mmCIF file of C-alpha atoms and ligand atoms in Angstrom:
data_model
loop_
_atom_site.group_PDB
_atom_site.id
_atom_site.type_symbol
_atom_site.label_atom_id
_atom_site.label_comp_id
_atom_site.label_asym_id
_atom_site.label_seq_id
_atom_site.Cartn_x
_atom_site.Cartn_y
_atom_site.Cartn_z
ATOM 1 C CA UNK D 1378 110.732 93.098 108.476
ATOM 2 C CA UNK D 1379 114.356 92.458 108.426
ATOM 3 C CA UNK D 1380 116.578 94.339 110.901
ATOM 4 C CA UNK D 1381 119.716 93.328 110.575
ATOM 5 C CA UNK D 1382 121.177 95.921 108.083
ATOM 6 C CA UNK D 1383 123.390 97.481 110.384
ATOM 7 C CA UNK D 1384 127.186 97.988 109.438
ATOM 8 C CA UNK D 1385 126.490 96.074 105.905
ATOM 9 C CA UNK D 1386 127.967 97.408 102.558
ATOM 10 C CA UNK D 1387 125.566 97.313 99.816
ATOM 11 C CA UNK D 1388 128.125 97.044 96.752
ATOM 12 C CA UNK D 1389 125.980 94.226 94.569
ATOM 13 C CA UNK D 1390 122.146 94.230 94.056
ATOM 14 C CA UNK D 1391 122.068 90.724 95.803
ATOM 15 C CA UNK D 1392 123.836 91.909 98.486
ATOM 16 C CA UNK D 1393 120.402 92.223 100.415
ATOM 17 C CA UNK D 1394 118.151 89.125 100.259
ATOM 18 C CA UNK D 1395 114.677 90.491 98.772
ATOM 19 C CA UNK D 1396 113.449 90.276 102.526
ATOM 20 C CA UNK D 1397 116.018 93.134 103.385
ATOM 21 C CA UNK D 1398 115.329 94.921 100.200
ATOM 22 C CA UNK D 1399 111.014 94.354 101.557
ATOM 23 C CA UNK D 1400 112.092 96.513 104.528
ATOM 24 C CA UNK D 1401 114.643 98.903 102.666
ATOM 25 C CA UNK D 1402 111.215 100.226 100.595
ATOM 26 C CA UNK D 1403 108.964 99.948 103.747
ATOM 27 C CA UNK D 1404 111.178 102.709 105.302
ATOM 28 C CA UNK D 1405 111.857 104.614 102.048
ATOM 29 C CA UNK D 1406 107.838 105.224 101.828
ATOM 30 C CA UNK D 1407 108.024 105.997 105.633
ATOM 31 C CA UNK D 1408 110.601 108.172 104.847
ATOM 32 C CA UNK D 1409 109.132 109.941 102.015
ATOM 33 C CA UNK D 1410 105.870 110.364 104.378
ATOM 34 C CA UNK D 1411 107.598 111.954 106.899
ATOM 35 C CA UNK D 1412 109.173 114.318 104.315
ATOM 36 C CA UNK D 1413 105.824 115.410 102.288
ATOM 37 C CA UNK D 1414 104.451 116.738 106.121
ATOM 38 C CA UNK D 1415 107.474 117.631 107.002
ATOM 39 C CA UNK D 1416 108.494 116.126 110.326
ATOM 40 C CA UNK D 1417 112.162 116.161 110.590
ATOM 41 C CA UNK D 1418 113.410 112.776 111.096
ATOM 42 C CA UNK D 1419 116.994 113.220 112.522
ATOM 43 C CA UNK D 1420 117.816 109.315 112.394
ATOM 44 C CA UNK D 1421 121.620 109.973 111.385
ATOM 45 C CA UNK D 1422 122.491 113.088 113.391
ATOM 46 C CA UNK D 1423 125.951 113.578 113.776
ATOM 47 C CA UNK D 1424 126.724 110.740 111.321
ATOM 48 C CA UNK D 1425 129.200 111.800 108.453
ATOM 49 C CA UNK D 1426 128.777 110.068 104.718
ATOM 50 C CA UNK D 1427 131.896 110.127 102.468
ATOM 51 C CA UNK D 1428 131.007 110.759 98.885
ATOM 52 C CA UNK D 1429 134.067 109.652 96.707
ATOM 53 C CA UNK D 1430 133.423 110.132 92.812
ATOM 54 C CA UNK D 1431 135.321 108.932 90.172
ATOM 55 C CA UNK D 1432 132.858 109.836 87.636
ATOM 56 C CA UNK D 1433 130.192 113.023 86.788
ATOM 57 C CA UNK D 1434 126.815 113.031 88.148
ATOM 58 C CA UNK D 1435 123.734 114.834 88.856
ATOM 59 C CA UNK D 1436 121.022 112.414 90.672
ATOM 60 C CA UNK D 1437 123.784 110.855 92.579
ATOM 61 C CA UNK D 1438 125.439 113.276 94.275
ATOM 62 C CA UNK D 1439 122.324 115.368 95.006
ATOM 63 C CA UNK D 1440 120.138 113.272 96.349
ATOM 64 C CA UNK D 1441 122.708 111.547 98.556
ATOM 65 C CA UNK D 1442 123.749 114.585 100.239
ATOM 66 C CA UNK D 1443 120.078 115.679 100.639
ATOM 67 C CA UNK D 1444 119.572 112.627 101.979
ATOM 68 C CA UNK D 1445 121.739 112.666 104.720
ATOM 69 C CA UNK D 1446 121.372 116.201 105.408
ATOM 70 C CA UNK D 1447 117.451 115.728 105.832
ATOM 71 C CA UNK D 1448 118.947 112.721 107.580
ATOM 72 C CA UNK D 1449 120.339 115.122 110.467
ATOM 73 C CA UNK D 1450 123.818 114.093 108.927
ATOM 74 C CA UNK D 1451 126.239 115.867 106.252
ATOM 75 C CA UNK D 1452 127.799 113.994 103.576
ATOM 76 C CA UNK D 1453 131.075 115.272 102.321
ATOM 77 C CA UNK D 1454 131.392 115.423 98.451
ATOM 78 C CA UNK D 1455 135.164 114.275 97.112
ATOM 79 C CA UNK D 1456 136.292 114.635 93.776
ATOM 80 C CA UNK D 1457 138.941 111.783 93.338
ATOM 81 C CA UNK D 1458 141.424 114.039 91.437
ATOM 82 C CA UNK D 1459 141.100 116.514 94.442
ATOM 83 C CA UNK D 1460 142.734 113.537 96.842
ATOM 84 C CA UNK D 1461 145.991 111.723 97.204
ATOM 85 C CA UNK D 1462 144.835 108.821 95.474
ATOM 86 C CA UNK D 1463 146.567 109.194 92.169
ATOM 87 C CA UNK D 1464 149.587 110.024 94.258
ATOM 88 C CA UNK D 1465 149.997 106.415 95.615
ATOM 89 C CA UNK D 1466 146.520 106.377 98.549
ATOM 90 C CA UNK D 1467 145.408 102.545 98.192
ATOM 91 C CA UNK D 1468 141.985 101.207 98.593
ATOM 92 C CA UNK D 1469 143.663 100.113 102.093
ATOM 93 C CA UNK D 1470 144.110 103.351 102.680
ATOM 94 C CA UNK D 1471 141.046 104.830 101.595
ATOM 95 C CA UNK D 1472 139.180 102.095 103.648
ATOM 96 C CA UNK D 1473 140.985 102.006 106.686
ATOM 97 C CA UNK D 1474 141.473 105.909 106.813
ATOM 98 C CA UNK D 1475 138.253 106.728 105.807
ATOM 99 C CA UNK D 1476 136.640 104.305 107.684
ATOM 100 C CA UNK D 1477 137.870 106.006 110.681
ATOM 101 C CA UNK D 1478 136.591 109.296 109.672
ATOM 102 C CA UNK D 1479 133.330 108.723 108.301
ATOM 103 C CA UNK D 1480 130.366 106.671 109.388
ATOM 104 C CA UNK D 1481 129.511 106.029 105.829
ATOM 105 C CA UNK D 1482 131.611 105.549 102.546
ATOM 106 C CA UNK D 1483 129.982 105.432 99.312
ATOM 107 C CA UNK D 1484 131.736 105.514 96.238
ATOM 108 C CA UNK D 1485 131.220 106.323 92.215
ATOM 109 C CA UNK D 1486 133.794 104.559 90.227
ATOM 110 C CA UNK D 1487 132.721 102.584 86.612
ATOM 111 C CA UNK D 1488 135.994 102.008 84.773
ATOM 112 C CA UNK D 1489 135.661 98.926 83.109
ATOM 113 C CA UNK D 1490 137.408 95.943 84.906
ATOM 114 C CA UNK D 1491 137.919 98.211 87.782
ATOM 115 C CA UNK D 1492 135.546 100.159 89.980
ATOM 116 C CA UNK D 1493 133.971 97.025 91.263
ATOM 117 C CA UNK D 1494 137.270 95.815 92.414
ATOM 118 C CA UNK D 1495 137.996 99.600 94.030
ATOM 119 C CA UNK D 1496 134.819 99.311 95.863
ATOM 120 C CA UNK D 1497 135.388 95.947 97.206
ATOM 121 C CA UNK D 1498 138.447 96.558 98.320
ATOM 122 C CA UNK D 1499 137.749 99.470 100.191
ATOM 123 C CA UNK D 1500 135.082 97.799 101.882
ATOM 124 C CA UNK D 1501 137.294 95.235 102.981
ATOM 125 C CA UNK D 1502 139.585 97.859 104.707
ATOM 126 C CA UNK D 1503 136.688 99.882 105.988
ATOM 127 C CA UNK D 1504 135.396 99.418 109.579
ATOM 128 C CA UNK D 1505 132.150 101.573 107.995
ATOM 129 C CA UNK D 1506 129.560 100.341 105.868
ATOM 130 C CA UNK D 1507 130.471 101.259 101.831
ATOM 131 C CA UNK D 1508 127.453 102.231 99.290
ATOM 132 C CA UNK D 1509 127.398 101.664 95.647
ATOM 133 C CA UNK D 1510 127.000 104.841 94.113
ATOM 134 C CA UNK D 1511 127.760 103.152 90.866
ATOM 135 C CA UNK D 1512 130.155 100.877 89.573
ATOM 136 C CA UNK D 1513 130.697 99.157 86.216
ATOM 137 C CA UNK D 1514 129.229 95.982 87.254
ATOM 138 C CA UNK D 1515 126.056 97.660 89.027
ATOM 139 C CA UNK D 1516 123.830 100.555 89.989
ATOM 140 C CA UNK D 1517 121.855 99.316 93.019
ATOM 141 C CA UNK D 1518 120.455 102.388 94.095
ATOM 142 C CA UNK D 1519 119.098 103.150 90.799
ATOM 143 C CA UNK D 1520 117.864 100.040 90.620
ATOM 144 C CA UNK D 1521 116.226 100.342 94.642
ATOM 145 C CA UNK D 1522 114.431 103.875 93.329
ATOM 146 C CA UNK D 1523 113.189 101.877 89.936
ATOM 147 C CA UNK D 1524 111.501 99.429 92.140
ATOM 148 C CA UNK D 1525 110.009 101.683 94.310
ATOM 149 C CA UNK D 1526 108.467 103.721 91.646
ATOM 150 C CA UNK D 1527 107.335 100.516 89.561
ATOM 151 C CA UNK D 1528 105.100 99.477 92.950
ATOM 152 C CA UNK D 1529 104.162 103.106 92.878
ATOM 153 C CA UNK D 1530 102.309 102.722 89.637
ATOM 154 C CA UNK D 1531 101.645 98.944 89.040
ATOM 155 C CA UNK D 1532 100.758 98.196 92.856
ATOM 156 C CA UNK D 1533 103.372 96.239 95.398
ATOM 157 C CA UNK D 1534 102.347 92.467 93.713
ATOM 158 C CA UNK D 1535 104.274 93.106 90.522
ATOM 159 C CA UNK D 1536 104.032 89.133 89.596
ATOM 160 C CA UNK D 1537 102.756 88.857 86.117
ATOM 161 C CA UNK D 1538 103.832 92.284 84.907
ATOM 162 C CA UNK D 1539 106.651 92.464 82.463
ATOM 163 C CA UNK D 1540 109.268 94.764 82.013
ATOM 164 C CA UNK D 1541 111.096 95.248 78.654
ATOM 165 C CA UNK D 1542 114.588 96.385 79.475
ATOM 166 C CA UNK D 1543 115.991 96.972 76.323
ATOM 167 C CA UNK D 1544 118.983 98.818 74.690
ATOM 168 C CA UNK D 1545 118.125 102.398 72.697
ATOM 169 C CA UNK D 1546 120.963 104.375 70.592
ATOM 170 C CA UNK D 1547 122.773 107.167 72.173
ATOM 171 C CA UNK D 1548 125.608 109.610 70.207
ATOM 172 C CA UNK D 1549 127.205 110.733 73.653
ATOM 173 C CA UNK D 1550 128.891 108.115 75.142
ATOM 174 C CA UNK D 1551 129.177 104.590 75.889
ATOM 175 C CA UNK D 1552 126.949 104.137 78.876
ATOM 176 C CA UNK D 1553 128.177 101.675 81.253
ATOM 177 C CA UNK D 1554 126.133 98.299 81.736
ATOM 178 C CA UNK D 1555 125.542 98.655 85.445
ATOM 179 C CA UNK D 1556 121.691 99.803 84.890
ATOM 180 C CA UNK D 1557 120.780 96.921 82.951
ATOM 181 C CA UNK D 1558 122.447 94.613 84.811
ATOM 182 C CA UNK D 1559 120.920 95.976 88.074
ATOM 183 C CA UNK D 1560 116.989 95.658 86.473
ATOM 184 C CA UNK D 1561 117.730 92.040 85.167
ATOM 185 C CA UNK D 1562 119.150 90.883 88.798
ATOM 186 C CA UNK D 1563 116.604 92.573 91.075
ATOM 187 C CA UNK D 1564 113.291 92.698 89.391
ATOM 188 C CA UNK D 1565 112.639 88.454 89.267
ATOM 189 C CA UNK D 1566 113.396 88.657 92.705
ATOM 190 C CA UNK D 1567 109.876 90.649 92.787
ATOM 191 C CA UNK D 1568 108.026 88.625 90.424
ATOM 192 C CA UNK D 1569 108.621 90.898 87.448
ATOM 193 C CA UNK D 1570 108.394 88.963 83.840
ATOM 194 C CA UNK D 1571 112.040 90.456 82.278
ATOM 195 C CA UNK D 1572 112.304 90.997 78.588
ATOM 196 C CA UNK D 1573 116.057 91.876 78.144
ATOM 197 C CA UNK D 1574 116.930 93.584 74.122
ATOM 198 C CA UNK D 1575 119.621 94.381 72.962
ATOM 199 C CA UNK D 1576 121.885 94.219 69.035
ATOM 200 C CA UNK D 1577 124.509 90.959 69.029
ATOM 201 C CA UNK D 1578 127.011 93.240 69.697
ATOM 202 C CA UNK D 1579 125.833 94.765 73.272
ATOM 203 C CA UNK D 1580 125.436 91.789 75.766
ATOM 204 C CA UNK D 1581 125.604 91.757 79.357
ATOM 205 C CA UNK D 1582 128.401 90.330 81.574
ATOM 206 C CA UNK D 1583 128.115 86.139 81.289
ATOM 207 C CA UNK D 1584 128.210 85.940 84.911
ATOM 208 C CA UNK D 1585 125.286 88.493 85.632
ATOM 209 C CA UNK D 1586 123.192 86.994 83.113
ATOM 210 C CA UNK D 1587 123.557 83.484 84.769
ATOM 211 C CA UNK D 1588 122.402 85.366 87.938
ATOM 212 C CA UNK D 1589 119.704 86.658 86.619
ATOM 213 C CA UNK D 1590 118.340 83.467 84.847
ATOM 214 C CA UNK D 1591 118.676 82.104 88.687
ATOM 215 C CA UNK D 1592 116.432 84.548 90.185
ATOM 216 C CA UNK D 1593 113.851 84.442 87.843
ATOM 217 C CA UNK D 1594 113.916 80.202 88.057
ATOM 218 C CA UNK D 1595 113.784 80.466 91.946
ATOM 219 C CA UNK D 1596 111.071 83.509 91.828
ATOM 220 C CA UNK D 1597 109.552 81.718 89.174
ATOM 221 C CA UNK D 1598 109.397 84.438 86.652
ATOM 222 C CA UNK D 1599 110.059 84.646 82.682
ATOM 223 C CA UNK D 1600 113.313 85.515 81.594
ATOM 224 C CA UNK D 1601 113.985 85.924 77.660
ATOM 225 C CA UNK D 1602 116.348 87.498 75.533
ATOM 226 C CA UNK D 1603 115.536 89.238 72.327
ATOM 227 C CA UNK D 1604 117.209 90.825 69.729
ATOM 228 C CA UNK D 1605 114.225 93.121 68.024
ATOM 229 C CA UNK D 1606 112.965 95.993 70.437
ATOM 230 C CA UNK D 1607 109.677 96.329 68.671
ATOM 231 C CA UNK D 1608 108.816 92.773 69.325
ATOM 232 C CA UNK D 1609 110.037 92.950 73.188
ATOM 233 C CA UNK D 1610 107.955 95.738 73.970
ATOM 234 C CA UNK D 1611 104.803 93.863 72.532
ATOM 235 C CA UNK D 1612 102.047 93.818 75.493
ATOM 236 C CA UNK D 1613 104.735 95.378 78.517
ATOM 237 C CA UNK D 1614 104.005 96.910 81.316
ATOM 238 C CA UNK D 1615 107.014 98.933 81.578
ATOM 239 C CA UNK D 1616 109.694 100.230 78.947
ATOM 240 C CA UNK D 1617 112.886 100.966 80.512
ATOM 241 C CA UNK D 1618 114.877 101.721 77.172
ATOM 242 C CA UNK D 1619 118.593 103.290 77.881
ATOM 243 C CA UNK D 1620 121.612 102.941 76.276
ATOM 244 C CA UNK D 1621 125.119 101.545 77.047
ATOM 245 C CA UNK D 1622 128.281 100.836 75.502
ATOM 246 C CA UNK D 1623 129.033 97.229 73.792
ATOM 247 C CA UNK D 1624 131.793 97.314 76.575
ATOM 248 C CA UNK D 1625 132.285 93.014 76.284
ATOM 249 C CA UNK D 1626 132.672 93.289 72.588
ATOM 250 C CA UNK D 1627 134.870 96.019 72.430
ATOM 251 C CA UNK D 1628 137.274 98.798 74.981
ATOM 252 C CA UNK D 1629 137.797 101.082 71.928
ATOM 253 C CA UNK D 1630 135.737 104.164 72.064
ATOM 254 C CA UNK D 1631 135.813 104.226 68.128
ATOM 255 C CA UNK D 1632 134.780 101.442 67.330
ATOM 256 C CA UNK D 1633 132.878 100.493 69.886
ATOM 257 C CA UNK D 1634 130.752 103.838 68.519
ATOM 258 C CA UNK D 1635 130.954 102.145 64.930
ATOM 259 C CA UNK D 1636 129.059 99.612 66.691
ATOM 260 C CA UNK D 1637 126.571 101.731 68.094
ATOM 261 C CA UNK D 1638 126.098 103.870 65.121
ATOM 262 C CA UNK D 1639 124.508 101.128 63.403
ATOM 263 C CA UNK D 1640 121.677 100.973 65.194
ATOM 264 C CA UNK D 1641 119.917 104.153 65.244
ATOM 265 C CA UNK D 1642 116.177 102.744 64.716
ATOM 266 C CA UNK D 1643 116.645 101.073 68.567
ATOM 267 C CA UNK D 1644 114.697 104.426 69.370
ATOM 268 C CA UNK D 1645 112.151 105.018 72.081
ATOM 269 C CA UNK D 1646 108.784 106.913 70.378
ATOM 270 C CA UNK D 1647 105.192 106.740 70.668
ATOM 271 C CA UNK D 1648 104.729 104.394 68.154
ATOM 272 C CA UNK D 1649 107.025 101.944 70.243
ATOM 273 C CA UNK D 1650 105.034 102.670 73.023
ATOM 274 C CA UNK D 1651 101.675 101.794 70.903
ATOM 275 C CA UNK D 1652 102.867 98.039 71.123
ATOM 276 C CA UNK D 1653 102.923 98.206 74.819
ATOM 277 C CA UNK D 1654 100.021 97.395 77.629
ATOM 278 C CA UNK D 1655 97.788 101.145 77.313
ATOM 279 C CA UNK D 1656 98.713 102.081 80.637
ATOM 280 C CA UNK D 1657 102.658 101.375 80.080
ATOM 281 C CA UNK D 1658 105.638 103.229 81.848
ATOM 282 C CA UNK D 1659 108.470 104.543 80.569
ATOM 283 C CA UNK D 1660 111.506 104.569 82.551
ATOM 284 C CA UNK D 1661 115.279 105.839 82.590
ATOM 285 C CA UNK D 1662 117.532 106.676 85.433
ATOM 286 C CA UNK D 1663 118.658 109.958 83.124
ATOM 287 C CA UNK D 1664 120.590 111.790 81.468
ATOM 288 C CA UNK D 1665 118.863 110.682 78.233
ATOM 289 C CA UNK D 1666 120.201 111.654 75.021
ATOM 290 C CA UNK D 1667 116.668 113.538 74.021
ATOM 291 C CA UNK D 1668 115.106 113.339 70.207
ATOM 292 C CA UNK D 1669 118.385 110.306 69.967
ATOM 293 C CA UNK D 1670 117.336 107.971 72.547
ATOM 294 C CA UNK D 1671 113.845 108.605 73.085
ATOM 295 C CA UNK D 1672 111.503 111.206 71.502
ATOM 296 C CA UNK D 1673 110.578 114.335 73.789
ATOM 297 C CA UNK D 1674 106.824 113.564 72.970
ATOM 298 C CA UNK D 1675 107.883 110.139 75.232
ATOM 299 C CA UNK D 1676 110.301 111.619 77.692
ATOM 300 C CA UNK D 1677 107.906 114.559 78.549
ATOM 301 C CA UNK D 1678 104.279 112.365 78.085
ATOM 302 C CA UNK D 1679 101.607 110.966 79.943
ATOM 303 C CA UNK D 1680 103.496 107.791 80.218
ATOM 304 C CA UNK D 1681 106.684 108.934 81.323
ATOM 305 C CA UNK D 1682 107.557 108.422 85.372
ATOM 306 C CA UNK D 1683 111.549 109.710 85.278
ATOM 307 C CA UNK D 1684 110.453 112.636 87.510
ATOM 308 C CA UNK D 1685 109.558 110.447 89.703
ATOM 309 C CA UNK D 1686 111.831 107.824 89.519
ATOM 310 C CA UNK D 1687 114.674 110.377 90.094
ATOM 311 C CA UNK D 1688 112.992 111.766 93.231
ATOM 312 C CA UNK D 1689 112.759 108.005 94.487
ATOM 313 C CA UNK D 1690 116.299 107.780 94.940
ATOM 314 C CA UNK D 1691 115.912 110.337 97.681
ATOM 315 C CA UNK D 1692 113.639 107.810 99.792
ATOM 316 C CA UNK D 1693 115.719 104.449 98.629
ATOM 317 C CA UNK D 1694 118.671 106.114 99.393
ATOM 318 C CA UNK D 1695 117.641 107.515 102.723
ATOM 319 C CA UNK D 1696 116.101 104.192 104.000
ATOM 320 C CA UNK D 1697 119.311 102.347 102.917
ATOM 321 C CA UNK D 1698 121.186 105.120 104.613
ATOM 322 C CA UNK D 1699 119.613 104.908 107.525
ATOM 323 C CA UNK D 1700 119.534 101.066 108.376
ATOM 324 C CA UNK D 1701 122.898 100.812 107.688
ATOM 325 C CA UNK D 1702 124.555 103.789 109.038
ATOM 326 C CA UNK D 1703 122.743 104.361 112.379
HETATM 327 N N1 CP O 536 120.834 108.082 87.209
HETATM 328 C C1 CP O 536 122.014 108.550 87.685
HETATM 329 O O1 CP O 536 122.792 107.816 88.293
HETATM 330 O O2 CP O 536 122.208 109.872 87.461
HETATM 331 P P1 CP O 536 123.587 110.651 87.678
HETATM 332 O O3 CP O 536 124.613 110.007 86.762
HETATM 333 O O4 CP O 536 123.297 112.063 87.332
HETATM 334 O O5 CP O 536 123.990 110.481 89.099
#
């Protein structure tokens, strides 16, 4: 067990060796324990968490102030536009201010070519730990409540399983990259066989992807690229099928949905799932574009573990909380 979490930001998915990330699930299960008997465990009482979104969410926001309030702690929810920050408030202001204020600063911000930046330099002004609550580049505490709930299912020893993260069409938006490029980082690291899909016009950053071809040569794990979803999901052990945006190929929202619109067969059904290992599970950190991404009879079935997966950031986040913040 690593201790030594303390006062660190966790902004990148390799910010925490996969020792530290070892103890950040030991005390998310202890954590989650204590909460389905109910003993109060009051590790961050009196401890204040700054939630500062630039962007919409549901899972987020919720189960980070749960989290600390179940944590003996409040978090304090701020919209961006509500602040002084479009009026001229610098990261070095929002880091050294806030930093003063809070014990905690965790932050939502996935503009492309600019949240990650806006996190790091708050951190570097902050005297208090800052927490990726999403940024372009990653999503680390989706990525911390995926792996939980994979080890849930498949058992801790993950080596030899593979997980297909592939691209699916969506008509909403263009999702940011930061899920993928979480999965593809962290799972080698935990002996995970990674299938990454996606159409030639929706790759990942160059830089990640070198990353995660790293991990999985020094956790000796497959890596492979593919651009046919049916064939990726052959034999898998987990599906995690979500869209994004084909953000390196394109900024423009129209024609970066041109791009999109062409692929409206990369679709998550049963008969997708048929090519996969019998006991496969289907993952997304939500909000799915239902019957366009994936079909209900998926998103709703036996196979389906986003219920769960979206309660697991409760624990992840709490554990990560709570060695860093206490
Ligand atoms: N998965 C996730 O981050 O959900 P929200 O966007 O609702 O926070």
């Amino acid at each position: 067990m690593q201790t030594s979490l303390r006062g660190r930001d966790f902004i990148s998915d390799l910010d925490f060796s996969k020792e530290e990330i070892d103890t950040v699930l030991d005390v998310a299960w202890d954590l989650k324990m204590k909460r389905a008997l109910g003993i109060p465990h009051p590790i961050l009482r009196d401890k204040v968490l700054a939630m500062i979104f630039f962007f919409s969410s549901t899972r987020t926001r919720g189960s980070f102030e749960a989290g600390m309030a179940q944590l003996g702690g409040h978090a304090a929810f701020i919209e961006s536009r509500t602040t002084q920050i479009s009026h001229g408030d610098t990261e070095r202001e929002m880091g050294e201010i806030y930093g003063r204020y809070f014990d905690g600063i965790a932050i939502r911000h996935v503009d492309f070519g600019i949240g990650n930046r806006y996190l790091n330099y708050v951190a570097e002004a902050s005297r208090a730990p800052v927490l990726n609550m999403q940024c372009e580049i990653y999503h680390p505490h989706q990525c911390l409540a995926d792996l939980m709930t994979i080890m849930e299912k498949k058992g801790r020893d993950l080596r030899g399983k593979k997980i297909v993260v592939s691209w699916a069409y969506a008509s909403s938006y263009l999702k940011p990259i930061s899920v993928p490029q979480s999965l593809i980082l962290q799972m080698p690291r935990f002996g995970m066989d990674v299938v990454l899909a996606h159409p030639p016009e929706f790759p990942l950053m160059p830089e990640i992807m070198d990353q995660a071809r790293e991990m999985a040569r020094k956790y000796h794990t497959g890596f492979e690229v593919m651009d046919d979803m049916q064939a990726a999901c052959e034999d898998a052990d987990v599906i995690y099928a979500k869209s994004w945006g084909p953000l390196l190929t394109t900024q423009d929202p129209e024609e970066g949905k041109r791009l999109q619109d062409q692929y409206k067969n990369w679709y998550v059904d049963e008969a997708l799932l048929a090519k996969a290992k019998d006991d496969v599970i289907y993952m997304h950190p939500l909000p799915a574009d239902r019957d366009i991404e994936v079909a209900s009879a998926v998103l709703d079935g036996p196979n389906s573990v986003v219920f769960d997966e979206a309660e697991n950031r409760l624990h992840a986040q709490k554990a990560v909380m709570a060695l860093t913040m206490s």
